[in-house]
Every structure is written in C-alpha cells, then in structure tokens.
PDB file of C-alpha atoms in Angstrom:
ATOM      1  CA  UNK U   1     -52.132  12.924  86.745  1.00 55.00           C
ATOM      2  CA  UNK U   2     -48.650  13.604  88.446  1.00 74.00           C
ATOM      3  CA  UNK U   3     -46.583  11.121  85.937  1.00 77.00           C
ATOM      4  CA  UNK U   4     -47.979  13.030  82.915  1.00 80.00           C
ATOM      5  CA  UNK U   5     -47.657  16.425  84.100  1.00 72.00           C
ATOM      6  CA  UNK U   6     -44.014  15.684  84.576  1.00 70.00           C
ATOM      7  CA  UNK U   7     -44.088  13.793  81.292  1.00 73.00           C
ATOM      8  CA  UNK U   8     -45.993  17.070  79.601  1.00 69.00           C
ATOM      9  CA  UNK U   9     -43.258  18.881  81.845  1.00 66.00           C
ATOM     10  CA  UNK U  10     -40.202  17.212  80.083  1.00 69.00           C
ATOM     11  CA  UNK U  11     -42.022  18.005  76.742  1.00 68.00           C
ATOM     12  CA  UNK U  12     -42.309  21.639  76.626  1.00 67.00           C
ATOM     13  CA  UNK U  13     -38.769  21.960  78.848  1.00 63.00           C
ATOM     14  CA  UNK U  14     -38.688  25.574  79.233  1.00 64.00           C
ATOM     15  CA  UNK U  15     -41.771  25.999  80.569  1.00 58.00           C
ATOM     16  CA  UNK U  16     -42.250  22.588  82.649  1.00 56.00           C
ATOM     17  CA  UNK U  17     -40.763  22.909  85.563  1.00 64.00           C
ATOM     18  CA  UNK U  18     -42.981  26.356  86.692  1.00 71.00           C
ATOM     19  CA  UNK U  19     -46.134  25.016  84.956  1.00 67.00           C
ATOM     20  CA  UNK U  20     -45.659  21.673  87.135  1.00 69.00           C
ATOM     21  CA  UNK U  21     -44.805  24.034  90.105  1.00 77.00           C
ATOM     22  CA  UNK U  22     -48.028  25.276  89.487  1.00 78.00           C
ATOM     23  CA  UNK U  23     -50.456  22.959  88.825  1.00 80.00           C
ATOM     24  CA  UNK U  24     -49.200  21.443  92.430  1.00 81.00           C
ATOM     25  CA  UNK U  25     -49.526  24.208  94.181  1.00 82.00           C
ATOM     26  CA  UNK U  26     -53.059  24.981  92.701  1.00 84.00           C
ATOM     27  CA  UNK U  27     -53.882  21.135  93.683  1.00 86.00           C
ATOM     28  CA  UNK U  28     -52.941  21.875  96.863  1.00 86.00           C
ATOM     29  CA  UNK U  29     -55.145  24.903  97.372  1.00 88.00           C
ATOM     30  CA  UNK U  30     -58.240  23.040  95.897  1.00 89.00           C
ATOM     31  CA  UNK U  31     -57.581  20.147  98.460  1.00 88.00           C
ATOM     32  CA  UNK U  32     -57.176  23.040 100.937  1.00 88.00           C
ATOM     33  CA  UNK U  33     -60.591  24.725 100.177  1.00 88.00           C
ATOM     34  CA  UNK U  34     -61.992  21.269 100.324  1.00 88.00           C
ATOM     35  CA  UNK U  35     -60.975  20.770 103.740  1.00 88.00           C
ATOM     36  CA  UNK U  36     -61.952  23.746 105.320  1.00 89.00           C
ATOM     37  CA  UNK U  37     -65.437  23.597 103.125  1.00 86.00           C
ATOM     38  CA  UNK U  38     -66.050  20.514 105.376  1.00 75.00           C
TER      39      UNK U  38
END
C-alpha cells in the first residue's frame, strides 16, 4: 500500500503530502489498538 499512497500522493500534489501523513498515522493507531486488544 505505501508505494501507491505516495504514488496517489504525487498525483493529487497539493493534497498528498497531509493525506499520506494521515493515512500513516491512522495505520499506526490501528496497529496500536491491535496490540493492546491482545
């Protein structure tokens, strides 16, 4: 998923760089939850 995200990223330019900011940082939290959940 991470090369087209950046790929989707560099497409819409504007509004990449915070959208790819975050989708990471909601990734991040999901992987969280799914730690703690264990």
């Amino acid at each position: 998923m991470g090369i087209e995200a950046l790929f989707l990223g560099f497409l819409f330019s504007p509004y990449g760089i915070p959208m790819l900011g975050a989708s990471i940082i909601a990734f991040l939290h999901v992987v969280n939850k799914g730690i703690k959940s264990i």
